[in-house]
Short mmCIF file of C-alpha atoms and ligand atoms in Angstrom, two decimals:
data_model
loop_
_atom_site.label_atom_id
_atom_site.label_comp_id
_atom_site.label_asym_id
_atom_site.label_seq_id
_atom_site.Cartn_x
_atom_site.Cartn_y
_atom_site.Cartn_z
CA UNK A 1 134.15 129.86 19.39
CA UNK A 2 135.30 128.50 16.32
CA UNK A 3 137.44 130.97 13.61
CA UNK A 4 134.88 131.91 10.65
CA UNK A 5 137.08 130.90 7.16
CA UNK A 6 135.58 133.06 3.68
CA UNK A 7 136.53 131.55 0.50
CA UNK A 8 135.65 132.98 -2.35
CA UNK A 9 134.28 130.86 -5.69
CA UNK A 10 133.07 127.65 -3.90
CA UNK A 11 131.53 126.33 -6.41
CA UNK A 12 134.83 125.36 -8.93
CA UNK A 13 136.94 122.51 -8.54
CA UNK A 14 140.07 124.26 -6.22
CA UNK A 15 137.31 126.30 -4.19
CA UNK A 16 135.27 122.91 -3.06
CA UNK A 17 138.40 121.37 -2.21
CA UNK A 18 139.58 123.89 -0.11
CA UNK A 19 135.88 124.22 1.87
CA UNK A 20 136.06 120.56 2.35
CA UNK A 21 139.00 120.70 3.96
CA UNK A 22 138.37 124.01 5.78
CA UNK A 23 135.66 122.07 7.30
CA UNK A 24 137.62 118.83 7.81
CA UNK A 25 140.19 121.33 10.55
CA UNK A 26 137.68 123.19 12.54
CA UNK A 27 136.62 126.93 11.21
CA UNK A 28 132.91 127.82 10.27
CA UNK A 29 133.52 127.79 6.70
CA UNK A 30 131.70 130.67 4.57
CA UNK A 31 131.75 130.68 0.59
CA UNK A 32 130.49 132.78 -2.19
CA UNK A 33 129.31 132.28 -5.59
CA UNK A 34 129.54 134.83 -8.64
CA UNK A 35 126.14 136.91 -8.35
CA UNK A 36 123.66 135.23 -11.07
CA UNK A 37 124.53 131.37 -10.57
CA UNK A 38 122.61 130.68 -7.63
CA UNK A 39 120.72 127.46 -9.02
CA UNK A 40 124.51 125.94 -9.70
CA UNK A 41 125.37 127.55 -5.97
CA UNK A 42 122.24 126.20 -4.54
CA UNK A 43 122.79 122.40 -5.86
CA UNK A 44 126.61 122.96 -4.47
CA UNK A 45 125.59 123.27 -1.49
CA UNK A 46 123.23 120.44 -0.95
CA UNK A 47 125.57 118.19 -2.65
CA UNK A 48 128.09 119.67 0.77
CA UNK A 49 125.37 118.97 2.71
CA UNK A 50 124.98 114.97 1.28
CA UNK A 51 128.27 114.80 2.13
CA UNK A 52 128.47 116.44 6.14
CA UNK A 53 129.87 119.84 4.70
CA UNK A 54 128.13 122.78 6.06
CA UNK A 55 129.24 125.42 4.42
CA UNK A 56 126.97 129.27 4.33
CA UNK A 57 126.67 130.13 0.37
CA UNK A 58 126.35 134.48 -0.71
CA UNK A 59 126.61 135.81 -3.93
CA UNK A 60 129.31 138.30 -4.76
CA UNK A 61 130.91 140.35 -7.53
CA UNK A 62 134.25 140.24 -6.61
CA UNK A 63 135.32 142.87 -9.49
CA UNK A 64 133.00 145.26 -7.59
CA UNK A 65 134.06 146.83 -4.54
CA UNK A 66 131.01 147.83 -3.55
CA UNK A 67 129.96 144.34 -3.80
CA UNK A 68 132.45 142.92 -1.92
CA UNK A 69 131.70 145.58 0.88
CA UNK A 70 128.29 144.67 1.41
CA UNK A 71 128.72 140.89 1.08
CA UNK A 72 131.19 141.22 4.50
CA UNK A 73 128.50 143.34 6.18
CA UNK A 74 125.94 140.54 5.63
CA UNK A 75 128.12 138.12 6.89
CA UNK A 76 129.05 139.98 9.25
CA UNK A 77 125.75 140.61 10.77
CA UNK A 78 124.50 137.19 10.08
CA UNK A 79 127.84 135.09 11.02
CA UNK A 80 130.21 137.15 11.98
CA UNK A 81 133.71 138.45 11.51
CA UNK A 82 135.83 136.78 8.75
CA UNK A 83 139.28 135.84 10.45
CA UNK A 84 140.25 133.76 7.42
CA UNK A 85 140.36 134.58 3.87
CA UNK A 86 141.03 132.33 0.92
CA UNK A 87 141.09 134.54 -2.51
CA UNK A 88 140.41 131.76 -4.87
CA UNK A 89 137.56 133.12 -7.21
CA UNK A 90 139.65 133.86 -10.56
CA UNK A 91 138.85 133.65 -14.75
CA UNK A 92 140.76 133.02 -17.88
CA UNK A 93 139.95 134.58 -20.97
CA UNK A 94 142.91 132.81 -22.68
CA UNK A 95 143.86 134.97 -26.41
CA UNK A 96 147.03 135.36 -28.36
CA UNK A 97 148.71 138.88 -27.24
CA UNK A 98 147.88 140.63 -30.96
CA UNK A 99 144.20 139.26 -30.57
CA UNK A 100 143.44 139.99 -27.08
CA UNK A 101 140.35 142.49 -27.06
CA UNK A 102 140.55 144.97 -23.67
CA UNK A 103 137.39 143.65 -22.73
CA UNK A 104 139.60 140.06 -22.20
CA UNK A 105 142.33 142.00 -20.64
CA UNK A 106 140.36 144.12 -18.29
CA UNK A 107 137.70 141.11 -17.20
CA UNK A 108 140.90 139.58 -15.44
CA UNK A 109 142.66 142.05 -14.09
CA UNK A 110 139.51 143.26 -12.37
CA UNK A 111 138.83 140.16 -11.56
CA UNK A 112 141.65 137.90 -10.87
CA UNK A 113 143.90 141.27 -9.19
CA UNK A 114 141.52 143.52 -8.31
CA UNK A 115 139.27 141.17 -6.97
CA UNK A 116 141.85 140.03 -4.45
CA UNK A 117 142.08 144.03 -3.21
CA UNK A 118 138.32 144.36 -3.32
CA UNK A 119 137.88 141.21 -0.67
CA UNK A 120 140.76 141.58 1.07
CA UNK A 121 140.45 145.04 1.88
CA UNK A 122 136.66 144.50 3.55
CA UNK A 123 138.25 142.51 6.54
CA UNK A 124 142.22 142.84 6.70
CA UNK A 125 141.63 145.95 9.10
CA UNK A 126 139.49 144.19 11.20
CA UNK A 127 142.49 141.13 10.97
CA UNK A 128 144.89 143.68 12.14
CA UNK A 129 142.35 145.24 15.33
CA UNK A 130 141.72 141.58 16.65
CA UNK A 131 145.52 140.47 16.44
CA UNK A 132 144.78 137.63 14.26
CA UNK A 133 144.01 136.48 10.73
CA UNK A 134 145.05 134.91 7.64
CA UNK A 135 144.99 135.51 3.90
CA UNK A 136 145.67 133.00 1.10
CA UNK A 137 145.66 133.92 -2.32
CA UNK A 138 144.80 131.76 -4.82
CA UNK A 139 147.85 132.77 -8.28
CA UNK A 140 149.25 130.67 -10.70
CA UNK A 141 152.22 128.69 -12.32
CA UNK A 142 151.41 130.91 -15.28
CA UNK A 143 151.88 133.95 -12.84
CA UNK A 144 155.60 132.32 -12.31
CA UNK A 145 156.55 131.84 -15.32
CA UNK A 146 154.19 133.44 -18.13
CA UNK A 147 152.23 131.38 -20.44
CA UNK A 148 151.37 131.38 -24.26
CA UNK A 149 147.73 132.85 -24.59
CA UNK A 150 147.54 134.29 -20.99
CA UNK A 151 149.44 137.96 -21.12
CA UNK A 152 146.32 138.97 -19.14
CA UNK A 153 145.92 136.14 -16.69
CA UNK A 154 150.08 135.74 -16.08
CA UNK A 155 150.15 139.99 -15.26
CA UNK A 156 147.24 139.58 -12.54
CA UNK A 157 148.43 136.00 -10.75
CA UNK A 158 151.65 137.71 -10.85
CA UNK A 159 150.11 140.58 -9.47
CA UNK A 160 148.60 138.76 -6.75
CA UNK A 161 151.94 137.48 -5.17
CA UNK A 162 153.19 141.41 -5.27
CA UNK A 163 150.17 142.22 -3.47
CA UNK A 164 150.94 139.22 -1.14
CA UNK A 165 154.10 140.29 0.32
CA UNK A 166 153.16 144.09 0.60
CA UNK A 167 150.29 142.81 2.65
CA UNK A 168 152.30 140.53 4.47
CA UNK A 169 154.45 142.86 5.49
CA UNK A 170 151.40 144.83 6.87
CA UNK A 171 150.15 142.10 8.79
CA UNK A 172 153.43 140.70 10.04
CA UNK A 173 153.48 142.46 13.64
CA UNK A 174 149.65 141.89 14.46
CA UNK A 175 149.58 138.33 13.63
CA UNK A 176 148.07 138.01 10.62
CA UNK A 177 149.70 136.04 7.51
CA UNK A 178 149.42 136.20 4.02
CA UNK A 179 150.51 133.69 1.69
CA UNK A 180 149.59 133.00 -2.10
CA UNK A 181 149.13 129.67 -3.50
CA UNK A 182 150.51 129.00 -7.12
CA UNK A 183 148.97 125.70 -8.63
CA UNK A 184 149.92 124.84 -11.63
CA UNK A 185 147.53 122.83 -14.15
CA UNK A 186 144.80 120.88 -11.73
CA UNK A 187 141.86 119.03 -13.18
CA UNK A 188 139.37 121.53 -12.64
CA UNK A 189 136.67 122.74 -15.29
CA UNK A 190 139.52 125.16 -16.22
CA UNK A 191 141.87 123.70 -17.37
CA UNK A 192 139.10 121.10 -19.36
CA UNK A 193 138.57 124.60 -21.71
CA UNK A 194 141.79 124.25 -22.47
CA UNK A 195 142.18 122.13 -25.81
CA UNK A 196 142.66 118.77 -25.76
CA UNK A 197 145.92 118.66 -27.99
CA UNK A 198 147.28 121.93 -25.90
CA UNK A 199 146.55 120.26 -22.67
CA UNK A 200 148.68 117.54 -23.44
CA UNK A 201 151.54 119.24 -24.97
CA UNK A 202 151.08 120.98 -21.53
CA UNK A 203 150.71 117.49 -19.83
CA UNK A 204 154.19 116.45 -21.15
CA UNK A 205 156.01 119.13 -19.82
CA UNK A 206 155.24 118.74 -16.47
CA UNK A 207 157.79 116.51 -15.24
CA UNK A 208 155.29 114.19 -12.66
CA UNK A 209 153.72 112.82 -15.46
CA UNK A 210 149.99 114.37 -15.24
CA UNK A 211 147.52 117.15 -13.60
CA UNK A 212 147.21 117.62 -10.28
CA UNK A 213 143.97 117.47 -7.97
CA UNK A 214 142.35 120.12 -6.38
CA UNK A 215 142.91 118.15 -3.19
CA UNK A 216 146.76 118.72 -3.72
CA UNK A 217 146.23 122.00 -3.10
CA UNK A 218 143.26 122.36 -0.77
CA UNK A 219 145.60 120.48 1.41
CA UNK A 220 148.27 123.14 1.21
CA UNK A 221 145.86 126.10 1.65
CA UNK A 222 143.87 124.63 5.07
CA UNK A 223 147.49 124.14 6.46
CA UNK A 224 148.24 127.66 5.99
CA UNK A 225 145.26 128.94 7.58
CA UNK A 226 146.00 127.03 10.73
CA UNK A 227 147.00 128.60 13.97
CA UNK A 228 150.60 126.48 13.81
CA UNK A 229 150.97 128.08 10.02
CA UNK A 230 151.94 131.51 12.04
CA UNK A 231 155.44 132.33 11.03
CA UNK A 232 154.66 131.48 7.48
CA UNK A 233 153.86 135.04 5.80
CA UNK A 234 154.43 136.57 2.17
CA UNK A 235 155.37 132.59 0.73
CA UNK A 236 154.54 131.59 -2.55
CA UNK A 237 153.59 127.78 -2.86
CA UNK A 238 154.19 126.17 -5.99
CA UNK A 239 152.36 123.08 -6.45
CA UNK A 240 152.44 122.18 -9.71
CA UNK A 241 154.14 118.81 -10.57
CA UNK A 242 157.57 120.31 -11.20
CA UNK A 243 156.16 122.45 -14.17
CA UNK A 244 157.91 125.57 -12.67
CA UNK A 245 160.70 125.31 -10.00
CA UNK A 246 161.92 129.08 -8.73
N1 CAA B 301 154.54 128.39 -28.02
C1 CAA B 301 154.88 128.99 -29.19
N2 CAA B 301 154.03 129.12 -30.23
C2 CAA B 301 152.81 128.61 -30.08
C3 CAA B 301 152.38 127.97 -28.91
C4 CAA B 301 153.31 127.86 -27.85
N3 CAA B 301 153.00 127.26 -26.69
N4 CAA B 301 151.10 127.58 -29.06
C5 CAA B 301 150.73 127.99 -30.30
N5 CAA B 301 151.75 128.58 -30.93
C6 CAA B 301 151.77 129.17 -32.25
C7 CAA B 301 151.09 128.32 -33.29
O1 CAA B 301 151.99 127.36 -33.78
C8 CAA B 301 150.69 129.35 -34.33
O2 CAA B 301 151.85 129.73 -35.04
P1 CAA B 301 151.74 130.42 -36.51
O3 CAA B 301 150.95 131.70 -36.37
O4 CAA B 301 153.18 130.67 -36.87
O5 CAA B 301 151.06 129.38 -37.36
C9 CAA B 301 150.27 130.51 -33.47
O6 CAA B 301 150.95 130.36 -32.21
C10 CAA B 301 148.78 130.49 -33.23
O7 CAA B 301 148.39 131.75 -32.75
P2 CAA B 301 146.85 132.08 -32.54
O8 CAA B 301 146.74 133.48 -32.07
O9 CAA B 301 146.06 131.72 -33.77
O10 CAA B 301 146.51 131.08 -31.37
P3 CAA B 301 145.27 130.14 -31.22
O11 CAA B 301 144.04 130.97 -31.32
O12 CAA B 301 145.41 128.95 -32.06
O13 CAA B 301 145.46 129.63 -29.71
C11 CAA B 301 145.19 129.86 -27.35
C12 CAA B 301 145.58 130.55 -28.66
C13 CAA B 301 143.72 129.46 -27.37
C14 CAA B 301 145.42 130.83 -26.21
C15 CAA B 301 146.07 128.63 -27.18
O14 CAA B 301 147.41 128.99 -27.35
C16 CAA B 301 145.92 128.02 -25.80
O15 CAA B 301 144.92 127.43 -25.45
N6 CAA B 301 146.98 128.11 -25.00
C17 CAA B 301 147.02 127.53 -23.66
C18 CAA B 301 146.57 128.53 -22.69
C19 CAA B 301 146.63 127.94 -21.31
O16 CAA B 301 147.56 127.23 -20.93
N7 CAA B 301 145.63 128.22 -20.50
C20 CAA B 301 145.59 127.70 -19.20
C21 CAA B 301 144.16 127.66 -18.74
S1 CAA B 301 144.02 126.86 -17.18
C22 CAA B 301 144.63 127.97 -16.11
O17 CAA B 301 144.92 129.06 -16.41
C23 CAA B 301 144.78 127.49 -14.70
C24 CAA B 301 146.14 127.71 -14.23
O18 CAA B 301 146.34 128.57 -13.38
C25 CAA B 301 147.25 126.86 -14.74
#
């Protein structure tokens, strides 16, 4: 029977990458949307569909634990259980330090940290019980190395690798991996809000020359999920055109 993947926000440019290529290597691939867009969710997934992708679509707040809870028992009743796990939902609300309001700072921590607990924590144990499992988690160059404008999105992709390599250590014994991702600046709707003059002062730092694709990293993250990705556990990927090199 074939491994059921979960990744959450499908619908961006990273998080259709990586179901593509989830799909491309073999699991049942499972996705979720942010509760509220499911006319942009719905049209997602037909467009998968046009192309061969069959990939399951449920709405989830993934700030809300509660949410997250009862989005794994629905899948779980309707699918299964999730033996891979691809935290890649995440927000900016980019703001100078001495203008950020706490609403910006609190929308993402809860959602680009807390949101990784909140998911991971609805099917890790079940990971552990069944000997097998992996977790990728979707941070950040700016996690790496800080950014201008992002105090609150650089402390919660940091975050994210911390929480990595506790879990990681967790998992280690009963065969289940956890790795984070770091991309730096991909063409994705993203990195578009960005300003046109700031992206390309951004641009011509990073030393290949231009953005990367969401393939570039969808790539990277299928790889890790595989069964031959098993002595791979608490990494941090940087794929980001040279912009950071730690
Ligand atoms: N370094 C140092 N100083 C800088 C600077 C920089 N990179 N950028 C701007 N400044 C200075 C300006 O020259 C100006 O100086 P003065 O006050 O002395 O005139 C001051 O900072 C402007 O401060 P403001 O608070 O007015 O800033 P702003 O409102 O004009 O812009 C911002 C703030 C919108 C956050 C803007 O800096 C920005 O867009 N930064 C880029 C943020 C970014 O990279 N986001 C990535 C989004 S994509 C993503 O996150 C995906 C991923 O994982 C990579």
């Amino acid at each position: 029977m074939s491994k059921i993947a979960l990744v959450t926000g499908c619908t961006g440019g990273i998080g259709t990458a990586i179901c593509r290529a989830l799909c491309l290597q073999g699991p049942r691939v499972v996705a979720t949307y942010h509760s509220g867009g499911e006319a942009r969710a719905a049209a997602w997934q037909r467009e998968m569909q046009a192309q061969s992708f069959e990939v399951d679509v449920y709405p989830v707040d993934i700030g809300d634990f509660a949410s997250c809870q009862q989005l794994i028992e629905r899948i779980s009743a309707d699918i299964g259980a999730v033996d891979i796990l691809v935290n890649n939902a995440g927000i900016t609300r980019d703001s100078t330090l001495k203008k950020m309001s706490v609403e910006n700072w609190l929308a993402v921590i809860n959602t680009d940290l807390n949101g990784v607990f909140n998911m991971t924590r609805q099917v890790f144990d079940g990971m552990l019980t069944r000997g097998w499992g992996r977790v990728v988690n979707i941070s950040s160059v700016n996690g790496q190395k800080g950014q201008f404008g992002q105090a609150n999105y650089s402390a919660a992709k940091a975050g994210v690798h911390g929480f990595t390599m506790a879990a990681a250590q967790e998992g280690a014994r009963k065969g289940v991996t956890v790795n984070t991702v770091s991309p730096g600046y991909i063409s994705t709707e993203m990195t578009l809000a960005v300003a046109e003059e700031v992206r390309q002062q951004i641009i011509a730092q990073i030393p290949v020359g231009r953005m990367g694709t969401p393939e570039d990293i969808a790539r990277t993250v299928a790889f890790l999920c595989d069964e031959a990705a098993g002595y791979i556990t608490g990494a941090d990927f940087s794929i980001n055109g040279g912009l950071y090199m730690g």
